[in-house]
Short mmCIF file of C-alpha atoms and ligand atoms in Angstrom, two decimals:
data_model
loop_
_atom_site.label_atom_id
_atom_site.label_comp_id
_atom_site.label_asym_id
_atom_site.label_seq_id
_atom_site.Cartn_x
_atom_site.Cartn_y
_atom_site.Cartn_z
CA MET A 1 21.31 -0.67 -2.01
CA LYS A 2 21.65 -2.97 0.99
CA ILE A 3 19.19 -4.81 3.20
CA GLY A 4 19.51 -4.36 6.95
CA THR A 5 17.85 -5.15 10.24
CA ILE A 6 18.54 -5.23 13.96
CA ALA A 7 19.94 -8.37 15.54
CA SER A 8 17.01 -10.07 17.24
CA HIS A 9 13.56 -11.63 16.67
CA SER A 10 13.67 -12.78 13.01
CA ALA A 11 17.07 -11.40 11.98
CA LEU A 12 18.45 -14.81 10.97
CA ASN A 13 15.40 -15.30 8.75
CA ILE A 14 15.71 -11.85 7.14
CA ILE A 15 19.48 -11.75 6.65
CA SER A 16 19.75 -15.32 5.32
CA GLY A 17 16.96 -14.57 2.84
CA ALA A 18 18.57 -11.37 1.60
CA LYS A 19 21.92 -13.14 1.21
CA ALA A 20 20.28 -15.97 -0.73
CA GLU A 21 19.05 -13.36 -3.20
CA GLY A 22 22.53 -11.84 -3.53
CA PHE A 23 22.01 -8.66 -1.52
CA ASP A 24 24.68 -7.06 0.65
CA THR A 25 23.36 -7.20 4.19
CA LEU A 26 23.80 -5.25 7.42
CA LEU A 27 22.99 -6.65 10.82
CA TYR A 28 23.03 -4.02 13.58
CA CYS A 29 24.20 -5.99 16.55
CA PRO A 30 24.80 -5.14 20.21
CA GLN A 31 28.19 -6.35 21.43
CA ASN A 32 26.78 -9.13 23.61
CA ARG A 33 25.15 -10.83 20.63
CA VAL A 34 28.04 -10.60 18.17
CA LYS A 35 29.38 -14.08 18.92
CA PHE A 36 25.95 -15.61 18.57
CA TYR A 37 25.41 -14.17 15.08
CA GLN A 38 29.00 -14.93 14.07
CA SER A 39 28.30 -18.57 14.87
CA PHE A 40 25.88 -18.54 11.89
CA GLY A 41 28.61 -17.25 9.57
CA LEU A 42 27.25 -13.71 9.43
CA ASP A 43 30.55 -11.92 10.19
CA ASP A 44 30.42 -9.90 6.99
CA SER A 45 26.99 -8.49 7.87
CA ILE A 46 27.58 -7.50 11.47
CA VAL A 47 27.78 -3.82 12.42
CA GLU A 48 28.39 -3.42 16.14
CA ILE A 49 26.23 -0.91 17.95
CA GLU A 50 25.76 -0.01 21.62
CA SER A 51 22.01 -0.06 21.65
CA PHE A 52 19.33 -0.73 19.05
CA ASP A 53 18.22 2.89 18.83
CA ASP A 54 21.71 3.87 17.61
CA ILE A 55 20.31 3.22 14.15
CA LEU A 56 18.26 6.41 14.52
CA LYS A 57 21.53 8.40 14.56
CA MET A 58 23.25 6.63 11.68
CA ASP A 59 23.29 7.51 7.98
CA LEU A 60 21.26 4.68 6.50
CA SER A 61 20.25 6.35 3.26
CA GLU A 62 21.57 3.38 1.25
CA VAL A 63 19.85 0.78 3.41
CA VAL A 64 16.36 -0.71 3.22
CA LEU A 65 15.50 -1.77 6.76
CA ILE A 66 13.23 -4.72 7.42
CA PRO A 67 11.22 -4.01 10.58
CA HIS A 68 10.39 -6.81 13.02
CA GLY A 69 9.02 -7.19 16.56
CA SER A 70 12.13 -5.77 18.18
CA PHE A 71 11.86 -2.48 16.30
CA VAL A 72 8.70 -1.59 18.16
CA ALA A 73 9.75 -3.27 21.43
CA HIS A 74 13.30 -1.91 21.63
CA ILE A 75 13.09 1.38 19.72
CA GLY A 76 9.42 2.37 19.88
CA ALA A 77 6.77 2.93 17.24
CA GLN A 78 6.74 6.71 17.65
CA LYS A 79 10.48 7.11 17.09
CA ILE A 80 10.38 4.86 14.05
CA LEU A 81 7.39 6.69 12.59
CA LYS A 82 9.12 10.07 13.00
CA SER A 83 12.47 8.89 11.61
CA ASP A 84 13.47 9.10 7.97
CA LEU A 85 14.63 5.50 7.94
CA LYS A 86 13.75 3.58 4.78
CA ILE A 87 11.47 0.96 6.22
CA PHE A 88 10.18 -1.80 3.95
CA GLY A 89 6.43 -1.97 4.34
CA SER A 90 4.03 0.65 5.55
CA LYS A 91 4.90 2.91 8.47
CA GLU A 92 1.21 3.77 8.46
CA LEU A 93 0.34 0.13 9.16
CA LEU A 94 2.86 0.08 12.04
CA LYS A 95 0.95 3.05 13.43
CA TRP A 96 -2.38 1.18 13.21
CA GLU A 97 -0.74 -1.84 14.82
CA SER A 98 0.52 0.11 17.81
CA ASN A 99 -2.78 1.85 18.60
CA ARG A 100 -5.49 -0.37 20.11
CA ASP A 101 -8.42 1.69 18.80
CA LEU A 102 -7.09 1.82 15.26
CA LYS A 103 -6.23 -1.85 15.43
CA THR A 104 -9.77 -2.88 16.36
CA LYS A 105 -11.20 -0.53 13.75
CA LEU A 106 -9.19 -2.22 11.01
CA LEU A 107 -10.08 -5.75 12.14
CA LYS A 108 -13.77 -4.81 12.16
CA GLU A 109 -13.58 -3.09 8.78
CA ALA A 110 -12.17 -6.34 7.39
CA GLY A 111 -15.34 -8.05 8.61
CA PHE A 112 -13.65 -10.20 11.27
CA ALA A 113 -15.26 -11.37 14.51
CA VAL A 114 -13.29 -9.74 17.33
CA PRO A 115 -13.47 -10.49 21.09
CA ARG A 116 -15.55 -7.90 22.96
CA GLU A 117 -13.53 -5.20 24.70
CA PHE A 118 -14.52 -3.53 27.96
CA LEU A 119 -13.48 -0.02 28.79
CA ASP A 120 -15.39 0.09 32.03
CA PHE A 121 -15.20 -2.47 34.88
CA GLY A 122 -18.94 -2.29 35.38
CA GLU A 123 -19.62 -3.65 31.91
CA ILE A 124 -17.67 -6.87 32.37
CA ASP A 125 -20.07 -9.84 32.23
CA CYS A 126 -17.80 -12.71 31.15
CA PRO A 127 -14.30 -14.11 31.80
CA VAL A 128 -11.70 -11.70 30.46
CA ILE A 129 -8.03 -11.52 29.62
CA ALA A 130 -6.38 -8.40 31.02
CA LYS A 131 -3.68 -7.07 28.72
CA THR A 132 -1.09 -4.59 29.85
CA ASN A 133 -0.95 -1.71 27.38
CA GLY A 134 2.26 -1.18 25.52
CA ALA A 135 3.95 -4.35 26.75
CA ALA A 136 4.73 -7.02 24.23
CA GLY A 137 5.03 -10.76 24.31
CA GLY A 138 2.23 -11.29 26.84
CA ASP A 139 4.18 -9.89 29.82
CA GLY A 140 1.91 -9.18 32.78
CA TYR A 141 -1.28 -10.54 31.20
CA PHE A 142 -3.76 -12.41 33.39
CA ILE A 143 -7.22 -13.90 33.15
CA ALA A 144 -10.08 -13.24 35.55
CA GLU A 145 -13.70 -14.20 35.92
CA SER A 146 -15.20 -11.00 37.22
CA ALA A 147 -14.60 -7.32 37.81
CA SER A 148 -13.95 -7.82 41.52
CA GLU A 149 -11.35 -10.47 40.78
CA ILE A 150 -9.63 -8.16 38.33
CA GLU A 151 -9.35 -5.44 40.96
CA LYS A 152 -7.48 -7.85 43.23
CA MET A 153 -5.08 -8.95 40.49
CA MET A 154 -4.27 -5.66 38.81
CA ASN A 155 -0.98 -3.86 39.24
CA PRO A 156 -2.16 -0.30 40.01
CA ASP A 157 0.83 1.22 38.18
CA LEU A 158 -0.08 -0.36 34.86
CA GLN A 159 -2.78 0.33 32.31
CA TYR A 160 -4.88 -2.52 30.98
CA THR A 161 -7.29 -3.43 28.24
CA PHE A 162 -9.93 -6.06 29.09
CA GLN A 163 -10.99 -8.45 26.39
CA GLU A 164 -13.51 -11.27 26.39
CA PHE A 165 -11.51 -14.48 26.96
CA VAL A 166 -12.07 -16.75 23.97
CA VAL A 167 -11.63 -20.47 24.62
CA GLY A 168 -10.18 -22.28 21.63
CA THR A 169 -7.03 -22.95 19.63
CA LYS A 170 -4.61 -20.17 18.81
CA VAL A 171 -3.90 -19.89 15.11
CA PHE A 172 -1.47 -17.33 13.76
CA VAL A 173 -1.53 -17.03 9.99
CA THR A 174 1.14 -15.14 8.10
CA TYR A 175 0.74 -13.63 4.67
CA PHE A 176 2.77 -11.81 2.09
CA GLN A 177 1.18 -8.97 0.17
CA SER A 178 3.06 -8.58 -3.09
CA MET A 179 2.99 -5.21 -4.82
CA ALA A 180 5.17 -6.49 -7.66
CA LYS A 181 2.94 -9.48 -8.41
CA GLU A 182 -0.27 -7.82 -7.19
CA ARG A 183 -1.43 -10.74 -5.11
CA THR A 184 -1.96 -11.95 -1.56
CA GLU A 185 -0.01 -15.07 -0.61
CA VAL A 186 -0.90 -17.21 2.41
CA PHE A 187 2.53 -18.00 3.71
CA GLY A 188 2.20 -20.26 6.73
CA ALA A 189 0.56 -20.86 10.07
CA ASP A 190 1.89 -21.41 13.55
CA ILE A 191 0.91 -21.49 17.19
CA ARG A 192 2.61 -19.09 19.52
CA TYR A 193 3.83 -21.18 22.41
CA GLU A 194 3.38 -19.42 25.72
CA THR A 195 4.50 -20.15 29.25
CA ASP A 196 2.63 -21.39 31.02
CA ALA A 197 -0.67 -21.18 29.14
CA ASP A 198 0.54 -23.96 26.85
CA SER A 199 2.10 -26.11 29.52
CA ASN A 200 0.25 -29.07 30.99
CA LEU A 201 2.51 -29.12 34.01
CA ARG A 202 1.15 -26.56 36.38
CA PHE A 203 -0.48 -26.23 39.75
CA ASN A 204 -1.80 -22.79 39.14
CA GLU A 205 -4.98 -22.65 37.06
CA ARG A 206 -4.28 -19.04 36.12
CA PRO A 207 -1.75 -19.23 33.33
CA SER A 208 0.64 -16.54 32.17
CA PHE A 209 1.06 -15.72 28.48
CA VAL A 210 4.75 -15.00 28.04
CA VAL A 211 5.83 -16.09 24.57
CA VAL A 212 8.79 -18.45 24.38
CA GLY A 213 8.61 -19.58 20.76
CA ASN A 214 6.43 -20.95 18.01
CA VAL A 215 5.34 -24.32 16.76
CA PRO A 216 4.37 -25.04 13.14
CA LEU A 217 0.78 -25.62 12.20
CA VAL A 218 -0.71 -26.95 9.00
CA LEU A 219 -4.38 -26.10 8.78
CA ARG A 220 -7.34 -28.09 7.54
CA GLU A 221 -7.49 -26.98 3.93
CA SER A 222 -11.10 -25.83 4.26
CA ILE A 223 -10.04 -23.59 7.14
CA LEU A 224 -7.01 -22.37 5.19
CA ALA A 225 -9.36 -21.24 2.42
CA LYS A 226 -11.20 -19.07 4.96
CA TYR A 227 -7.92 -17.53 6.06
CA TYR A 228 -7.01 -16.74 2.47
CA ASP A 229 -10.24 -14.75 2.17
CA MET A 230 -9.45 -13.03 5.47
CA GLY A 231 -6.03 -11.98 4.21
CA VAL A 232 -7.52 -10.43 1.10
CA ALA A 233 -10.22 -8.70 3.17
CA PHE A 234 -7.58 -7.32 5.53
CA VAL A 235 -5.56 -5.83 2.67
CA ASN A 236 -8.69 -4.25 1.18
CA ALA A 237 -9.77 -2.84 4.55
CA PHE A 238 -6.36 -1.22 5.08
CA HIS A 239 -6.48 0.22 1.60
CA LYS A 240 -9.90 1.71 2.26
CA LEU A 241 -9.19 3.13 5.72
CA ALA A 242 -5.61 4.32 5.24
CA GLN A 243 -5.85 5.18 1.54
CA GLN A 244 -2.59 3.33 1.01
CA LYS A 245 -1.50 0.15 -0.65
CA MET A 246 -0.13 -2.55 1.57
CA VAL A 247 3.10 -4.38 0.87
CA GLY A 248 5.09 -7.08 2.60
CA PRO A 249 4.50 -9.58 5.37
CA PHE A 250 1.65 -9.40 7.85
CA CYS A 251 0.01 -11.71 10.34
CA ILE A 252 -3.54 -12.16 11.62
CA GLU A 253 -3.69 -13.58 15.14
CA THR A 254 -6.78 -15.60 15.89
CA ILE A 255 -8.47 -18.11 18.13
CA ILE A 256 -10.80 -20.73 16.67
CA ASP A 257 -13.45 -21.95 19.06
CA LYS A 258 -15.20 -25.33 19.10
CA ASN A 259 -17.87 -24.07 16.69
CA LYS A 260 -15.10 -23.24 14.20
CA GLN A 261 -15.81 -19.55 14.71
CA ILE A 262 -12.62 -17.55 14.08
CA TYR A 263 -11.97 -14.61 16.41
CA SER A 264 -9.22 -12.16 15.47
CA PHE A 265 -7.64 -10.44 18.44
CA GLU A 266 -4.50 -8.91 16.92
CA PHE A 267 -2.52 -8.34 13.77
CA SER A 268 1.08 -7.49 12.96
CA GLY A 269 1.91 -5.38 9.95
CA ARG A 270 5.41 -6.77 9.50
CA ILE A 271 7.33 -10.03 9.66
CA VAL A 272 6.42 -12.07 12.74
CA ALA A 273 8.67 -14.51 14.58
CA GLY A 274 6.21 -17.28 13.70
CA THR A 275 7.67 -17.29 10.17
CA ASN A 276 10.96 -18.55 11.67
CA VAL A 277 9.44 -22.03 11.83
CA TRP A 278 9.18 -22.00 8.03
CA ILE A 279 12.87 -21.77 7.10
CA PRO A 280 13.60 -22.99 4.44
CA SER A 281 9.99 -23.36 3.34
CA SER A 282 6.41 -23.67 4.40
CA PRO A 283 4.19 -26.17 2.62
CA TYR A 284 2.22 -23.29 1.14
CA SER A 285 5.20 -21.23 -0.02
CA TYR A 286 6.74 -24.37 -1.51
CA VAL A 287 3.61 -25.10 -3.52
CA GLN A 288 3.44 -21.48 -4.62
CA PHE A 289 7.07 -21.15 -5.75
CA GLY A 290 8.16 -24.72 -6.47
CA GLU A 291 11.33 -24.18 -4.47
CA PRO A 292 12.25 -23.41 -0.88
CA MET A 293 10.85 -20.01 0.07
CA TRP A 294 11.11 -18.53 3.53
CA MET A 295 9.87 -15.11 4.56
CA GLY A 296 13.30 -13.43 4.57
CA ARG A 297 13.90 -14.62 1.02
CA ARG A 298 10.37 -13.66 -0.06
CA ILE A 299 10.96 -10.11 1.15
CA ALA A 300 14.27 -9.87 -0.74
CA ILE A 301 12.65 -11.11 -3.97
CA GLU A 302 9.92 -8.49 -3.65
CA ILE A 303 12.50 -5.75 -3.15
CA ARG A 304 14.42 -6.87 -6.24
CA GLU A 305 11.28 -7.05 -8.38
CA LEU A 306 10.15 -3.60 -7.26
CA VAL A 307 13.62 -2.21 -8.06
CA GLU A 308 13.29 -3.74 -11.54
CA GLN A 309 9.83 -2.16 -11.90
CA GLU A 310 11.34 1.15 -10.66
CA ARG A 311 8.79 1.49 -7.88
CA LEU A 312 10.58 0.43 -4.73
CA ASP A 313 9.81 3.93 -3.37
CA GLN A 314 6.14 2.98 -3.16
CA ALA A 315 7.03 0.12 -0.83
CA LEU A 316 9.15 2.13 1.62
CA GLY A 317 7.43 3.77 4.57
P1 AMP B 1 13.38 -10.26 21.61
O1 AMP B 1 14.35 -9.43 20.86
O2 AMP B 1 13.46 -11.73 21.33
O3 AMP B 1 13.40 -9.96 23.07
O4 AMP B 1 11.94 -9.87 21.09
C1 AMP B 1 11.61 -8.57 20.75
C2 AMP B 1 10.13 -8.39 20.75
O5 AMP B 1 9.50 -9.31 19.90
C3 AMP B 1 9.52 -8.61 22.13
O6 AMP B 1 8.45 -7.72 22.26
C4 AMP B 1 9.04 -10.02 22.08
O7 AMP B 1 7.96 -10.21 22.96
C5 AMP B 1 8.63 -10.16 20.63
N1 AMP B 1 8.84 -11.53 20.19
C6 AMP B 1 10.00 -12.19 20.12
N2 AMP B 1 9.83 -13.45 19.71
C7 AMP B 1 8.50 -13.57 19.51
C8 AMP B 1 7.67 -14.65 19.09
N3 AMP B 1 8.19 -15.84 18.80
N4 AMP B 1 6.34 -14.41 18.98
C9 AMP B 1 5.83 -13.22 19.28
N5 AMP B 1 6.55 -12.17 19.70
C10 AMP B 1 7.86 -12.34 19.82
P1 AMP B 2 -1.56 -10.49 22.34
O1 AMP B 2 -0.56 -9.70 23.14
O2 AMP B 2 -2.84 -9.75 22.13
O3 AMP B 2 -0.95 -10.99 21.06
O4 AMP B 2 -1.93 -11.78 23.20
C1 AMP B 2 -0.97 -12.64 23.76
C2 AMP B 2 -1.61 -13.99 24.07
O5 AMP B 2 -2.74 -13.85 24.93
C3 AMP B 2 -2.19 -14.71 22.85
O6 AMP B 2 -1.21 -15.42 22.14
C4 AMP B 2 -3.22 -15.62 23.46
O7 AMP B 2 -2.65 -16.77 24.05
C5 AMP B 2 -3.76 -14.77 24.59
N1 AMP B 2 -4.96 -14.01 24.19
C6 AMP B 2 -4.98 -12.76 23.68
N2 AMP B 2 -6.25 -12.33 23.49
C7 AMP B 2 -7.05 -13.33 23.88
C8 AMP B 2 -8.48 -13.49 23.95
N3 AMP B 2 -9.31 -12.51 23.59
N4 AMP B 2 -8.96 -14.68 24.45
C9 AMP B 2 -8.12 -15.66 24.84
N5 AMP B 2 -6.78 -15.56 24.82
C10 AMP B 2 -6.23 -14.41 24.33
#
């Protein structure tokens, strides 16, 4: 059995972790990125492809694929859900992640405060962030103070969701849900750095939210304790609503306001690029394991332990 992924997003994290645990690895790589990945010494992993969705046509019965942000962005949730690819983690959770109604339902079931959402213009009574549906990485988002302002700023060809704009600090916390060890691990925290919302150099007071990278964040320990509880609550809520066990990395995306109220506006049911800041280790994963532990390696260890327990099947969507 081999571990594979597509060459983007958190591929360096995933492939280096699988190699560190002794797995054979496969990195499905479009031609224009081959040199880049070769420069990290990954020649023996690279499989050249024309486009990312070529993997839907290949025989990957011996490969456990680790899904990341590019799977949904470049291939599409529906195609992945219908495929018989062996995806580590829950395909069901990917489904909940890619549907706004299901997503909100799960966040609420977990007991989290979520920003109000407006389906109808007439209901808007506070500043909002307008999110283009389906797009990823904050493309096309804007903020507006009122319904009439939104009408002026909207692109009529796009569909939007309007959410109460929460003023505060972005905090993205990543977790690992271990089936083999039956525990929830808080893995690390980061801030998604967005242009130009996070830039002080601007003339325009209406920022855009296009993600360019991530910066590491170490939380106040009292706040971290709250996030641990949130992670456990999230896992339990998924279990209850989807009647399935969760396994693998996930992320809860939040904003903390000045009253220390935590609002959750999103989650990801897979590895997020924010974990890239924690190679070779986050403070929390180091304390937990007593040695460098990054998300790619953590995933590989889980796969090996589940193979040893003869229940890897339960962890493949
Ligand atoms: P890429 O292959 O880098 O173009 O990214 C693929 C998908 O993952 C796109 O939808 C990106 O918006 C998203 N993505 C990439 N890097 C990050 C990041 N650091 N944080 C959040 N999303 C990201
Ligand atoms: P999303 O696509 O939902 O992950 O959001 C992308 C970015 O938009 C986030 O990283 C935040 O900077 C911003 N954002 C999303 N939702 C809200 C909200 N309800 N209030 C304020 N900012 C938000």
